[in-house]
Coordinates of C-alpha atoms in Angstrom, one line a residue:
Chain A
M27 CA 83.5 113.2 140.0
N28 CA 80.6 113.7 137.6
S29 CA 80.3 117.4 138.3
I30 CA 80.1 118.4 134.7
P31 CA 76.8 117.2 133.2
L32 CA 76.7 115.0 130.1
E33 CA 75.0 117.8 128.0
Y34 CA 78.1 120.0 128.2
F35 CA 80.3 117.3 126.6
L36 CA 77.7 116.7 123.9
L37 CA 77.4 120.4 123.2
V38 CA 81.2 120.8 122.8
A39 CA 81.3 117.7 120.6
A40 CA 78.4 119.1 118.4
L41 CA 80.3 122.4 118.2
L42 CA 83.5 120.7 117.1
F43 CA 81.5 118.7 114.5
V44 CA 79.9 121.8 113.1
I45 CA 83.3 123.6 113.0
G46 CA 84.6 120.6 111.1
A47 CA 81.7 120.5 108.7
V48 CA 81.8 124.3 108.0
G49 CA 85.5 124.1 107.5
F50 CA 85.0 121.3 105.0
L51 CA 82.4 123.3 103.1
L52 CA 84.2 126.6 103.1
R53 CA 87.9 126.0 102.9
R54 CA 89.7 125.4 99.6
N55 CA 93.1 124.0 100.8
L56 CA 93.2 120.3 100.6
L57 CA 95.2 119.9 103.8
V58 CA 92.7 122.0 105.7
L59 CA 89.9 119.8 104.3
L60 CA 91.7 116.8 105.7
M61 CA 92.1 118.5 109.0
S62 CA 88.4 119.5 109.1
I63 CA 87.6 115.8 108.6
E64 CA 89.8 115.0 111.6
L65 CA 87.9 117.5 113.6
M66 CA 84.6 115.8 112.8
L67 CA 86.1 112.4 113.9
N68 CA 87.3 114.0 117.2
A69 CA 83.8 115.2 117.8
T70 CA 82.6 111.7 117.4
N71 CA 85.3 110.4 119.8
L72 CA 84.3 113.0 122.4
T73 CA 80.6 111.9 122.1
L74 CA 81.4 108.2 122.4
V75 CA 83.7 108.7 125.5
A76 CA 81.3 111.1 127.2
Y77 CA 78.3 108.7 126.8
N78 CA 80.5 105.9 128.0
R79 CA 81.6 107.8 131.1
F80 CA 78.2 108.7 132.3
R81 CA 76.7 105.2 131.8
P82 CA 79.7 102.9 132.3
E83 CA 78.0 99.5 131.9
N84 CA 80.8 98.5 129.5
H85 CA 83.8 100.1 127.8
A86 CA 82.6 99.8 124.3
G87 CA 82.6 103.5 123.8
Q88 CA 86.2 104.0 124.9
I89 CA 87.3 101.1 122.8
F90 CA 85.4 102.4 119.8
A91 CA 87.2 105.7 120.2
F92 CA 90.6 103.9 120.0
F93 CA 89.6 102.2 116.8
V94 CA 88.5 105.5 115.4
I95 CA 91.8 107.1 116.2
A96 CA 93.7 104.2 114.6
V97 CA 91.6 104.1 111.4
A98 CA 91.7 107.9 111.1
A99 CA 95.5 107.6 111.2
A100 CA 95.4 105.1 108.3
E101 CA 93.0 107.2 106.4
A102 CA 95.1 110.3 106.9
A103 CA 98.1 108.4 105.7
V104 CA 96.4 107.4 102.5
G105 CA 94.8 110.8 102.1
L106 CA 98.1 112.7 102.4
A107 CA 99.7 110.3 100.0
I108 CA 97.0 111.0 97.5
V109 CA 97.3 114.8 98.0
L110 CA 101.0 114.4 97.4
A111 CA 100.4 112.4 94.2
F112 CA 98.0 115.1 93.1
F113 CA 100.5 117.9 93.9
R114 CA 103.2 116.1 92.0
V115 CA 101.1 116.1 88.8
R116 CA 99.3 119.4 89.1
R117 CA 101.5 121.6 91.3
T118 CA 98.7 122.8 93.5
I119 CA 96.8 121.8 96.6
R120 CA 93.7 123.9 96.1
S121 CA 90.5 121.9 95.7
D122 CA 89.2 124.4 93.1
D123 CA 92.0 123.3 90.8
A124 CA 90.9 119.7 90.8
D125 CA 88.7 120.4 87.7
L126 CA 89.8 118.0 85.0
L127 CA 86.8 115.8 85.7
R128 CA 83.5 117.6 85.5
N129 CA 80.5 118.1 83.3
Chain B
M1489 CA 69.8 82.4 116.7
T1490 CA 71.8 80.3 119.0
Q1491 CA 74.3 81.7 121.5
P1492 CA 77.2 83.5 119.8
L1493 CA 80.3 81.3 119.4
D1494 CA 83.6 82.3 121.1
N1495 CA 86.7 83.3 119.1
L1496 CA 88.2 79.9 118.7
R1497 CA 85.1 78.0 117.7
S1498 CA 84.1 80.7 115.3
L1499 CA 87.1 79.9 113.1
A1500 CA 85.4 76.8 111.8
Y1501 CA 82.8 79.1 110.2
F1502 CA 85.2 81.7 109.0
G1503 CA 86.7 79.7 106.2
P1504 CA 86.1 82.1 103.3
E1505 CA 87.8 85.0 105.1
L1506 CA 90.6 82.9 106.3
A1507 CA 91.3 81.7 102.8
L1508 CA 91.3 85.3 101.5
S1509 CA 93.6 86.4 104.3
G1510 CA 96.0 83.6 103.6
A1511 CA 95.9 84.4 99.9
I1512 CA 96.7 88.1 100.6
L1513 CA 99.8 87.1 102.5
L1514 CA 100.8 84.5 99.9
V1515 CA 100.4 87.0 97.0
I1516 CA 102.6 89.5 98.7
L1517 CA 105.3 86.8 99.4
W1518 CA 105.0 85.5 95.8
D1519 CA 105.4 88.9 94.4
L1520 CA 108.6 89.5 96.5
V1521 CA 110.3 86.1 96.0
V1522 CA 109.4 84.7 92.6
K1523 CA 110.9 86.3 89.5
Q1524 CA 109.2 84.2 86.7
A1525 CA 105.5 84.0 86.1
R1526 CA 104.9 86.6 88.8
V1527 CA 101.5 87.7 87.5
A1528 CA 100.2 84.2 86.5
G1529 CA 101.2 82.8 89.9
A1530 CA 99.6 85.6 91.9
L1531 CA 96.4 85.3 89.8
A1532 CA 96.3 81.6 90.4
I1533 CA 96.6 82.1 94.2
A1534 CA 93.9 84.8 94.0
F1535 CA 91.5 82.6 91.9
A1536 CA 92.0 79.7 94.3
A1537 CA 91.1 81.8 97.3
L1538 CA 88.1 83.2 95.6
A1539 CA 87.0 79.7 94.6
V1540 CA 87.3 78.5 98.2
S1541 CA 85.4 81.5 99.5
A1542 CA 82.5 81.0 97.0
G1543 CA 82.6 77.2 97.3
L1544 CA 82.3 77.2 101.1
S1545 CA 79.5 79.7 100.9
V1546 CA 77.6 77.6 98.3
Q1547 CA 78.0 74.6 100.5
A1548 CA 76.7 76.5 103.5
I1549 CA 73.6 77.5 101.7
V1550 CA 72.9 74.2 100.0
S1551 CA 73.5 72.2 103.2
G1552 CA 71.3 74.6 105.2
A1553 CA 74.0 75.4 107.8
G1554 CA 71.7 77.7 109.7
S1555 CA 72.8 81.0 111.3
R1556 CA 75.2 81.7 114.0
G1557 CA 76.9 84.7 115.7
L1558 CA 80.6 84.5 115.3
F1559 CA 83.3 86.1 117.5
N1560 CA 81.0 86.8 120.4
G1561 CA 78.4 88.3 118.1
L1562 CA 80.5 90.7 116.1
I1563 CA 79.9 88.8 112.8
A1564 CA 77.0 86.8 111.4
F1565 CA 77.3 83.5 109.7
D1566 CA 74.1 82.9 107.7
G1567 CA 72.7 82.4 104.3
Y1568 CA 72.6 86.2 103.7
T1569 CA 76.3 86.5 104.2
S1570 CA 77.0 83.4 102.1
L1571 CA 74.9 84.8 99.2
F1572 CA 76.9 88.0 99.2
R1573 CA 80.2 86.2 99.6
I1574 CA 79.4 84.2 96.4
L1575 CA 78.5 87.4 94.5
I1576 CA 81.6 89.3 95.7
A1577 CA 83.9 86.4 94.9
F1578 CA 82.4 86.3 91.4
V1579 CA 82.8 90.0 90.8
T1580 CA 86.4 90.0 92.0
A1581 CA 87.2 87.0 89.8
M1582 CA 85.7 88.8 86.8
V1583 CA 87.6 92.0 87.4
L1584 CA 90.9 90.0 87.7
V1585 CA 90.1 88.3 84.4
F1586 CA 89.5 91.7 82.8
S1587 CA 92.7 93.2 84.1
K1588 CA 94.9 90.2 83.3
P1589 CA 96.2 91.5 79.9
S1590 CA 97.1 94.9 81.2
L1591 CA 98.7 93.4 84.3
E1592 CA 100.9 91.2 82.1
E1593 CA 102.2 94.1 80.0
K1594 CA 105.8 95.1 80.7
S1595 CA 104.8 98.6 81.6
A1596 CA 102.3 97.5 84.2
R1597 CA 102.8 99.1 87.5
E1598 CA 103.1 96.7 90.5
P1599 CA 100.7 94.0 89.3
G1600 CA 101.2 92.0 92.5
E1601 CA 100.2 95.0 94.5
F1602 CA 97.0 95.5 92.4
I1603 CA 96.0 91.8 93.0
T1604 CA 96.7 92.1 96.7
L1605 CA 94.6 95.2 97.1
L1606 CA 91.7 93.6 95.2
L1607 CA 91.8 90.7 97.6
V1608 CA 91.9 92.9 100.6
L1609 CA 88.9 94.7 99.2
T1610 CA 87.1 91.4 98.8
L1611 CA 87.8 90.5 102.4
G1612 CA 86.5 93.8 103.5
M1613 CA 83.3 93.4 101.5
N1614 CA 82.7 89.9 102.9
L1615 CA 83.0 91.4 106.4
M1616 CA 80.6 94.2 105.5
A1617 CA 78.0 91.7 104.5
A1618 CA 78.6 89.9 107.8
S1619 CA 78.8 92.7 110.3
R1620 CA 76.4 92.7 113.2
N1621 CA 78.0 95.3 115.3
L1622 CA 78.6 99.1 114.8
L1623 CA 82.3 98.7 115.3
M1624 CA 82.5 95.9 112.7
I1625 CA 80.4 97.9 110.3
Y1626 CA 82.7 100.9 110.7
L1627 CA 85.9 98.8 110.4
S1628 CA 84.8 96.9 107.3
L1629 CA 83.4 100.0 105.6
E1630 CA 86.7 101.8 106.2
M1631 CA 88.7 98.7 105.0
V1632 CA 86.8 98.9 101.7
S1633 CA 87.0 102.7 101.5
V1634 CA 90.7 103.1 102.1
I1635 CA 91.7 100.4 99.6
S1636 CA 89.3 101.9 97.0
F1637 CA 91.0 105.2 97.4
V1638 CA 94.3 103.6 96.6
L1639 CA 92.9 101.7 93.6
A1640 CA 91.2 104.7 92.2
G1641 CA 94.6 106.5 92.2
F1642 CA 96.5 103.5 91.0
K1643 CA 97.9 105.3 87.9
L1644 CA 100.1 107.6 90.0
D1645 CA 101.3 109.9 87.2
D1646 CA 98.0 110.3 85.5
A1647 CA 96.3 113.6 86.3
K1648 CA 92.8 112.3 86.0
S1649 CA 93.5 109.2 88.1
S1650 CA 95.1 111.2 90.9
E1651 CA 92.2 113.7 90.9
A1652 CA 89.7 110.9 91.1
A1653 CA 91.5 109.4 94.1
L1654 CA 91.6 112.9 95.7
K1655 CA 87.9 113.5 95.3
Y1656 CA 87.2 109.9 96.5
V1657 CA 89.3 110.3 99.7
V1658 CA 87.9 113.7 100.6
F1659 CA 84.2 112.7 100.2
G1660 CA 84.9 109.4 101.8
G1661 CA 86.4 111.0 104.8
V1662 CA 83.4 113.3 105.4
A1663 CA 80.9 110.5 104.8
S1664 CA 82.6 108.2 107.3
G1665 CA 82.9 111.1 109.7
I1666 CA 79.1 111.8 109.6
M1667 CA 78.3 108.1 109.8
L1668 CA 80.5 107.8 112.9
Y1669 CA 78.8 110.7 114.5
G1670 CA 75.5 108.9 114.0
M1671 CA 76.9 105.8 115.4
S1672 CA 77.9 107.6 118.6
F1673 CA 74.3 108.7 119.1
L1674 CA 73.0 105.1 118.7
F1675 CA 75.6 104.0 121.2
G1676 CA 74.6 106.8 123.6
V1677 CA 70.9 105.7 123.4
S1678 CA 71.5 102.0 123.7
Q1679 CA 74.8 101.7 125.6
S1680 CA 75.8 99.0 123.2
L1681 CA 77.3 98.5 119.8
N1682 CA 75.5 95.3 119.1
L1683 CA 72.7 95.7 116.5
S1684 CA 70.4 93.4 118.5
D1685 CA 70.8 95.4 121.7
I1686 CA 70.2 98.6 119.8
A1687 CA 67.0 97.1 118.4
A1688 CA 65.8 96.1 121.8
K1689 CA 66.5 99.6 123.3
T1690 CA 64.9 101.4 120.3
A1691 CA 61.8 99.3 120.5
E1692 CA 61.5 100.0 124.2
L1693 CA 61.9 103.7 123.8
T1694 CA 59.6 103.8 120.8
A1695 CA 56.9 102.1 122.8
Q1696 CA 57.4 104.5 125.7
Q1697 CA 57.3 107.7 123.6
G1698 CA 54.9 106.6 120.9
K1699 CA 57.5 107.5 118.2
V1700 CA 61.0 106.8 117.2
P1701 CA 63.3 108.7 119.7
G1702 CA 64.9 111.8 118.3
A1703 CA 68.5 110.7 119.0
V1704 CA 67.9 107.4 117.2
F1705 CA 66.4 109.3 114.2
V1706 CA 69.4 111.6 114.0
G1707 CA 71.8 108.7 114.4
V1708 CA 70.2 106.7 111.6
V1709 CA 70.0 109.7 109.3
C1710 CA 73.7 110.4 109.9
M1711 CA 74.5 106.7 109.3
M1712 CA 72.7 106.9 105.9
A1713 CA 75.6 109.3 104.9
G1714 CA 78.0 106.4 105.2
F1715 CA 75.8 103.9 103.5
G1716 CA 74.6 106.3 100.9
Y1717 CA 78.3 107.1 100.1
K1718 CA 79.0 103.4 99.6
I1719 CA 76.0 102.7 97.3
S1720 CA 76.4 106.2 95.7
A1721 CA 72.9 107.4 96.6
A1722 CA 71.9 111.1 96.5
P1723 CA 73.0 113.4 98.2
F1724 CA 76.3 111.5 98.6
H1725 CA 76.8 110.7 95.0
M1726 CA 78.9 113.7 93.9
W1727 CA 82.1 111.7 93.9
T1728 CA 80.7 108.9 91.6
P1729 CA 81.0 110.4 88.1
D1730 CA 84.4 111.9 88.7
V1731 CA 85.9 108.8 90.3
Y1732 CA 84.4 106.5 87.7
E1733 CA 85.7 108.6 84.9
G1734 CA 89.2 109.1 86.3
A1735 CA 89.9 105.7 87.8
P1736 CA 91.3 102.9 85.5
T1737 CA 88.3 101.2 83.8
A1738 CA 88.8 97.8 85.5
V1739 CA 88.8 99.5 88.9
T1740 CA 85.7 101.5 87.9
A1741 CA 83.9 98.3 86.9
F1742 CA 84.8 96.9 90.2
L1743 CA 83.8 100.0 92.2
S1744 CA 80.4 100.2 90.5
V1745 CA 79.4 96.7 91.4
G1746 CA 81.3 95.3 94.4
P1747 CA 81.2 98.0 97.1
K1748 CA 77.7 98.9 96.0
A1749 CA 76.5 95.3 96.6
A1750 CA 78.3 95.2 99.9
G1751 CA 76.9 98.6 100.8
F1752 CA 73.4 97.3 100.2
A1753 CA 74.2 94.2 102.2
V1754 CA 75.3 96.1 105.3
M1755 CA 72.5 98.7 105.0
M1756 CA 69.8 96.1 104.8
R1757 CA 71.2 94.2 107.7
F1758 CA 71.5 97.3 109.7
F1759 CA 67.8 98.3 109.1
S1760 CA 66.5 94.8 109.8
E1761 CA 68.6 94.0 112.8
A1762 CA 69.2 97.3 114.5
L1763 CA 65.8 98.9 113.8
G1764 CA 63.6 95.9 113.3
A1765 CA 62.3 97.9 110.4
V1766 CA 62.1 95.1 107.9
H1767 CA 58.9 93.1 108.2
D1768 CA 56.9 90.6 106.4
A1769 CA 54.7 92.9 104.4
R1770 CA 51.8 90.5 104.5
I1771 CA 51.5 90.9 108.3
A1772 CA 49.4 94.0 108.5
G1773 CA 50.0 96.5 111.2
T1774 CA 53.7 96.0 111.6
V1775 CA 54.3 98.3 108.7
V1776 CA 53.3 101.3 110.7
D1777 CA 56.4 101.4 113.0
A1778 CA 58.6 101.2 109.9
A1779 CA 57.0 104.4 108.6
P1780 CA 59.7 107.0 109.2
W1781 CA 62.3 104.7 107.7
A1782 CA 60.2 103.8 104.7
I1783 CA 59.6 107.5 104.0
L1784 CA 63.3 108.3 104.5
I1785 CA 64.4 105.6 102.1
G1786 CA 61.6 106.4 99.7
C1787 CA 62.7 110.0 99.4
L1788 CA 66.4 109.0 99.0
A1789 CA 65.3 106.5 96.2
M1790 CA 63.3 109.1 94.3
A1791 CA 66.1 111.8 94.6
T1792 CA 68.8 109.3 93.6
M1793 CA 67.0 107.9 90.5
T1794 CA 66.0 111.3 89.3
I1795 CA 69.4 112.9 89.7
G1796 CA 71.2 109.9 88.2
N1797 CA 69.0 109.7 85.1
L1798 CA 68.7 113.4 84.4
S1799 CA 72.4 113.9 84.7
A1800 CA 73.2 110.9 82.5
L1801 CA 71.2 112.4 79.6
G1802 CA 73.7 115.0 78.5
Q1803 CA 76.9 112.9 78.9
D1804 CA 79.2 112.4 76.1
N1805 CA 81.7 110.1 77.9
V1806 CA 80.3 106.6 78.0
K1807 CA 82.1 105.8 81.2
R1808 CA 80.7 108.9 82.9
M1809 CA 77.2 108.1 81.5
L1810 CA 77.5 104.6 83.0
A1811 CA 78.5 106.3 86.3
Y1812 CA 75.3 108.3 86.4
S1813 CA 73.4 105.2 85.3
S1814 CA 74.9 103.3 88.3
I1815 CA 73.6 106.1 90.6
A1816 CA 70.2 105.7 89.0
H1817 CA 70.4 102.0 89.6
A1818 CA 71.2 102.5 93.3
G1819 CA 67.9 104.5 93.3
Y1820 CA 66.0 101.6 91.8
M1821 CA 67.4 99.2 94.4
L1822 CA 66.5 101.6 97.2
L1823 CA 63.0 101.5 95.7
G1824 CA 62.7 97.8 96.6
F1825 CA 63.9 98.7 100.1
S1826 CA 61.6 101.6 100.7
G1827 CA 58.8 99.1 101.4
M1828 CA 60.9 97.8 104.3
S1829 CA 59.7 94.2 103.6
K1830 CA 61.4 90.9 103.5
V1831 CA 60.2 90.5 99.9
G1832 CA 62.0 93.8 99.2
V1833 CA 65.2 92.5 100.6
A1834 CA 65.0 89.4 98.4
S1835 CA 64.2 91.6 95.3
I1836 CA 67.2 93.8 96.0
A1837 CA 69.5 90.8 96.4
F1838 CA 68.2 89.4 93.1
Y1839 CA 68.6 92.8 91.4
V1840 CA 72.2 93.1 92.7
I1841 CA 73.0 89.8 91.0
T1842 CA 71.5 90.8 87.6
Y1843 CA 73.1 94.3 88.0
C1844 CA 76.5 92.6 88.5
F1845 CA 76.3 90.9 85.1
M1846 CA 75.0 93.8 83.1
N1847 CA 77.1 96.5 84.6
L1848 CA 80.4 94.6 84.6
G1849 CA 79.6 93.7 81.0
A1850 CA 78.9 97.2 79.9
F1851 CA 82.2 98.4 81.4
L1852 CA 84.1 95.6 79.8
V1853 CA 82.8 96.6 76.4
V1854 CA 83.8 100.3 77.1
M1855 CA 87.2 99.0 78.0
A1856 CA 87.6 97.0 74.8
V1857 CA 86.3 99.9 72.7
A1858 CA 88.6 102.4 74.4
E1859 CA 91.5 100.2 73.9
Q1860 CA 90.9 100.0 70.2
N1861 CA 90.5 103.8 69.9
G1862 CA 93.5 105.0 71.8
G1863 CA 91.7 105.5 75.1
D1864 CA 88.7 107.3 73.6
E1865 CA 85.7 106.7 75.8
T1866 CA 83.3 109.1 74.2
V1867 CA 80.1 108.1 72.4
G1868 CA 81.9 108.8 69.2
A1869 CA 84.2 105.9 69.7
F1870 CA 81.2 103.6 69.4
R1871 CA 80.3 104.9 66.0
G1872 CA 79.7 102.1 63.6
L1873 CA 80.7 99.4 66.1
G1874 CA 77.8 97.2 64.8
R1875 CA 79.7 96.8 61.5
R1876 CA 83.3 96.9 62.8
A1877 CA 82.9 94.5 65.7
P1878 CA 79.5 92.9 65.5
V1879 CA 79.9 90.5 68.5
L1880 CA 80.9 93.3 70.8
A1881 CA 78.1 95.6 69.6
I1882 CA 75.4 93.0 70.0
V1883 CA 76.7 92.1 73.5
M1884 CA 76.7 95.8 74.4
A1885 CA 73.1 96.1 73.2
V1886 CA 72.1 93.2 75.5
F1887 CA 73.7 94.9 78.5
L1888 CA 72.1 98.3 77.6
F1889 CA 68.7 96.8 77.1
S1890 CA 69.0 95.0 80.4
L1891 CA 70.1 98.2 82.2
T1892 CA 67.0 99.9 80.8
G1893 CA 64.9 97.1 82.1
L1894 CA 63.4 95.9 78.8
P1895 CA 62.2 92.3 78.5
P1896 CA 63.4 89.6 77.9
M1897 CA 66.6 90.7 79.8
A1898 CA 67.6 90.1 83.4
G1899 CA 67.2 93.7 84.2
F1900 CA 63.5 93.6 83.5
V1901 CA 62.9 90.7 85.8
G1902 CA 64.9 92.4 88.5
K1903 CA 63.0 95.6 88.2
F1904 CA 59.7 93.7 88.1
Y1905 CA 60.5 92.2 91.5
L1906 CA 61.6 95.6 92.9
F1907 CA 58.4 97.3 91.9
S1908 CA 56.2 94.4 93.0
A1909 CA 57.9 94.3 96.4
L1910 CA 57.2 98.0 96.8
L1911 CA 53.6 97.8 95.8
E1912 CA 53.0 94.8 98.0
T1913 CA 53.3 97.1 101.0
G1914 CA 50.5 99.2 99.5
G1915 CA 49.5 102.7 100.4
T1916 CA 49.7 106.0 98.6
W1917 CA 53.3 106.5 99.5
S1918 CA 54.4 103.3 97.8
W1919 CA 52.4 104.1 94.7
T1920 CA 53.9 107.6 94.5
V1921 CA 57.5 106.3 94.8
A1922 CA 56.7 103.5 92.2
V1923 CA 55.3 106.0 89.7
V1924 CA 58.5 108.1 90.0
G1925 CA 60.5 104.9 89.5
V1926 CA 58.6 104.0 86.3
L1927 CA 59.0 107.6 84.9
N1928 CA 62.7 107.3 85.6
S1929 CA 63.0 104.0 83.7
V1930 CA 61.5 105.8 80.7
I1931 CA 64.0 108.6 80.9
S1932 CA 66.9 106.2 81.1
L1933 CA 65.8 104.7 77.8
F1934 CA 67.0 107.9 76.0
Y1935 CA 70.6 107.8 77.0
Y1936 CA 71.0 104.1 76.6
A1937 CA 69.3 104.3 73.2
R1938 CA 71.8 107.0 72.1
V1939 CA 74.7 104.6 72.4
L1940 CA 72.7 101.9 70.6
R1941 CA 71.9 104.3 67.7
V1942 CA 75.5 105.4 67.3
M1943 CA 76.6 101.7 67.3
F1944 CA 74.2 100.4 64.7
L1945 CA 72.8 103.3 62.7
E1946 CA 75.8 105.6 62.2
D1947 CA 78.8 104.9 60.1
A1948 CA 82.3 105.3 61.3
V1949 CA 85.1 107.1 59.6
A1950 CA 87.0 103.7 59.4
T1951 CA 84.9 100.8 58.3
E1952 CA 87.4 98.0 58.4
P1953 CA 86.7 95.4 61.2
T1954 CA 88.4 96.1 64.5
T1955 CA 90.4 93.4 66.1
V1956 CA 89.2 92.8 69.6
R1957 CA 91.2 90.7 72.0
P1958 CA 89.7 87.2 72.1
M1959 CA 89.7 87.5 75.9
F1960 CA 87.4 90.5 75.8
Q1961 CA 85.0 88.6 73.4
V1962 CA 84.9 85.5 75.6
T1963 CA 84.4 87.3 78.9
S1964 CA 81.8 89.7 77.5
L1965 CA 79.9 86.8 76.1
A1966 CA 80.2 85.0 79.4
L1967 CA 78.5 88.0 81.0
A1968 CA 75.9 88.5 78.3
V1969 CA 74.6 84.9 78.4
P1970 CA 73.4 85.1 82.0
T1971 CA 72.0 88.5 81.3
L1972 CA 69.8 86.9 78.7
V1973 CA 69.1 83.6 80.4
L1974 CA 68.1 85.2 83.7
G1975 CA 65.6 87.2 81.7
V1976 CA 63.6 84.2 80.6
Y1977 CA 64.5 81.5 83.2
W1978 CA 65.1 83.2 86.5
S1979 CA 63.2 81.1 89.0
P1980 CA 66.1 78.9 90.1
V1981 CA 68.3 81.9 90.9
Y1982 CA 65.4 83.7 92.6
D1983 CA 64.5 80.7 94.6
F1984 CA 68.2 80.3 95.6
V1985 CA 68.2 83.9 96.8
V1986 CA 65.0 83.5 98.7
R1987 CA 66.3 80.3 100.3
S1988 CA 69.5 81.9 101.4
L1989 CA 67.6 84.9 102.9
A1990 CA 65.3 82.6 104.9
T1991 CA 67.7 82.6 107.8
V1992 CA 67.8 86.4 108.2
R1993 CA 65.6 87.3 111.1

């Protein structure tokens, strides 16, 4: 069953996390920013589940992953609502245009 | 600590949170069903719940109820939690008092919803202070974050408010993502989410390898992103000025105090329970294994203070200046923590209390002044305030002196304890950090003094006295009196803090 070693999972997760982080830093579309954040959360889920599978003393990792999915959904709902509110007022979804508040 | 209690028996110790949960449901119902006295009734329910929460906690500390693990060890019941519960209930009550007039206006948007959200936030912060498990830490932090996003954007059609909420939500999402990634490593190392299990495993591995294991170090650094975001420490402070400026002032006042206090509560518990990093500084030798964390926090403290103070210098908007000042204050508080000692924890808890009074007070005055000047929050709006509204100006002076840390104000005593806790650990590192802290206090004098000068030495275009709502006068005085009194007679409060912390292991 455990033919694929743990490191492979961790590596894929780390890669996902970096893709998410780079996407967050480079992209300027607010929806893409939110998606990048989701990617980072998925990397976390993969790490949690992989660790749990290879040392299954309890199921805390899997359960944590479920919680992360649920909370991420709530956060995405609020996030999208706020992006929508922003769009209604400003007619744009580019993060560069959020420039009313700055030094 | 005794064996953790099971779910049913935990409820007896869960009174404050149960009261708040009940009040949240009641306020929603009240808002739906009742047509007359909607706001007054909802506020009454909220105040009752907050009084129960604070009262039960005072009773727990005074009667020496000891410490217990609740819900099979997910949540702690101890003096530490009780202390923060009292503080959080006080802050929420003050913010509700501030916002009462604007909630009662005809044009107010969904006042019942606002009160409900504030209560949920209070519940979340209580849970933050009590969490002893990574899952609970994550859930309570998110509970506070998500509600804060909504509150920051509460003025839906206001461009600034929606932009503030947007920046808050984007940075918040990333910070919690990074924190979660760190948590997953801590889970991988210890195979458990309980802070005490993580502590045992980390200690075992540290003894084996002679240093803190790499995965634990990476995990903790990542988790600092989440904590740093909540307390607005560098480099996760970028959202702070924008959100504080854009959000409604009552919300800003709340965000600058409540989540910050709760953030420190959860961070200090994490470091002392999961890493065993917090020691009695007087026991020599134990300080050595706290070394990487002490240096990590020390660096964060120095960066946070310096960035906060230097950026505050050039600000023209007082709300924005106070935002940078609140970043700087997070730095001062981290200063007390960078010694990783129990005295340091006590000094931070004490400073958080004094900070609540002075910072809430300063924001309250900004709110009152802006209201009189058609929403103008710049330094110019304070011109000649000393003649036009003497009480307000003097009270503001008290808050600003206290924020600077000048005697005989509460801020001075708080800062004194922070620095002495740091120096008690000794060593070149502590002294370096302390010197940077003192230099920063000097810098901060410049921008606070600018507001003072404008208030008292410059004349306004209009010289007639301004009418300030009596409610603002009373509440700002109610905050200024403790700021002054705590500066000369602080020992009962400090003793109370030390006594309530005695149960933290």
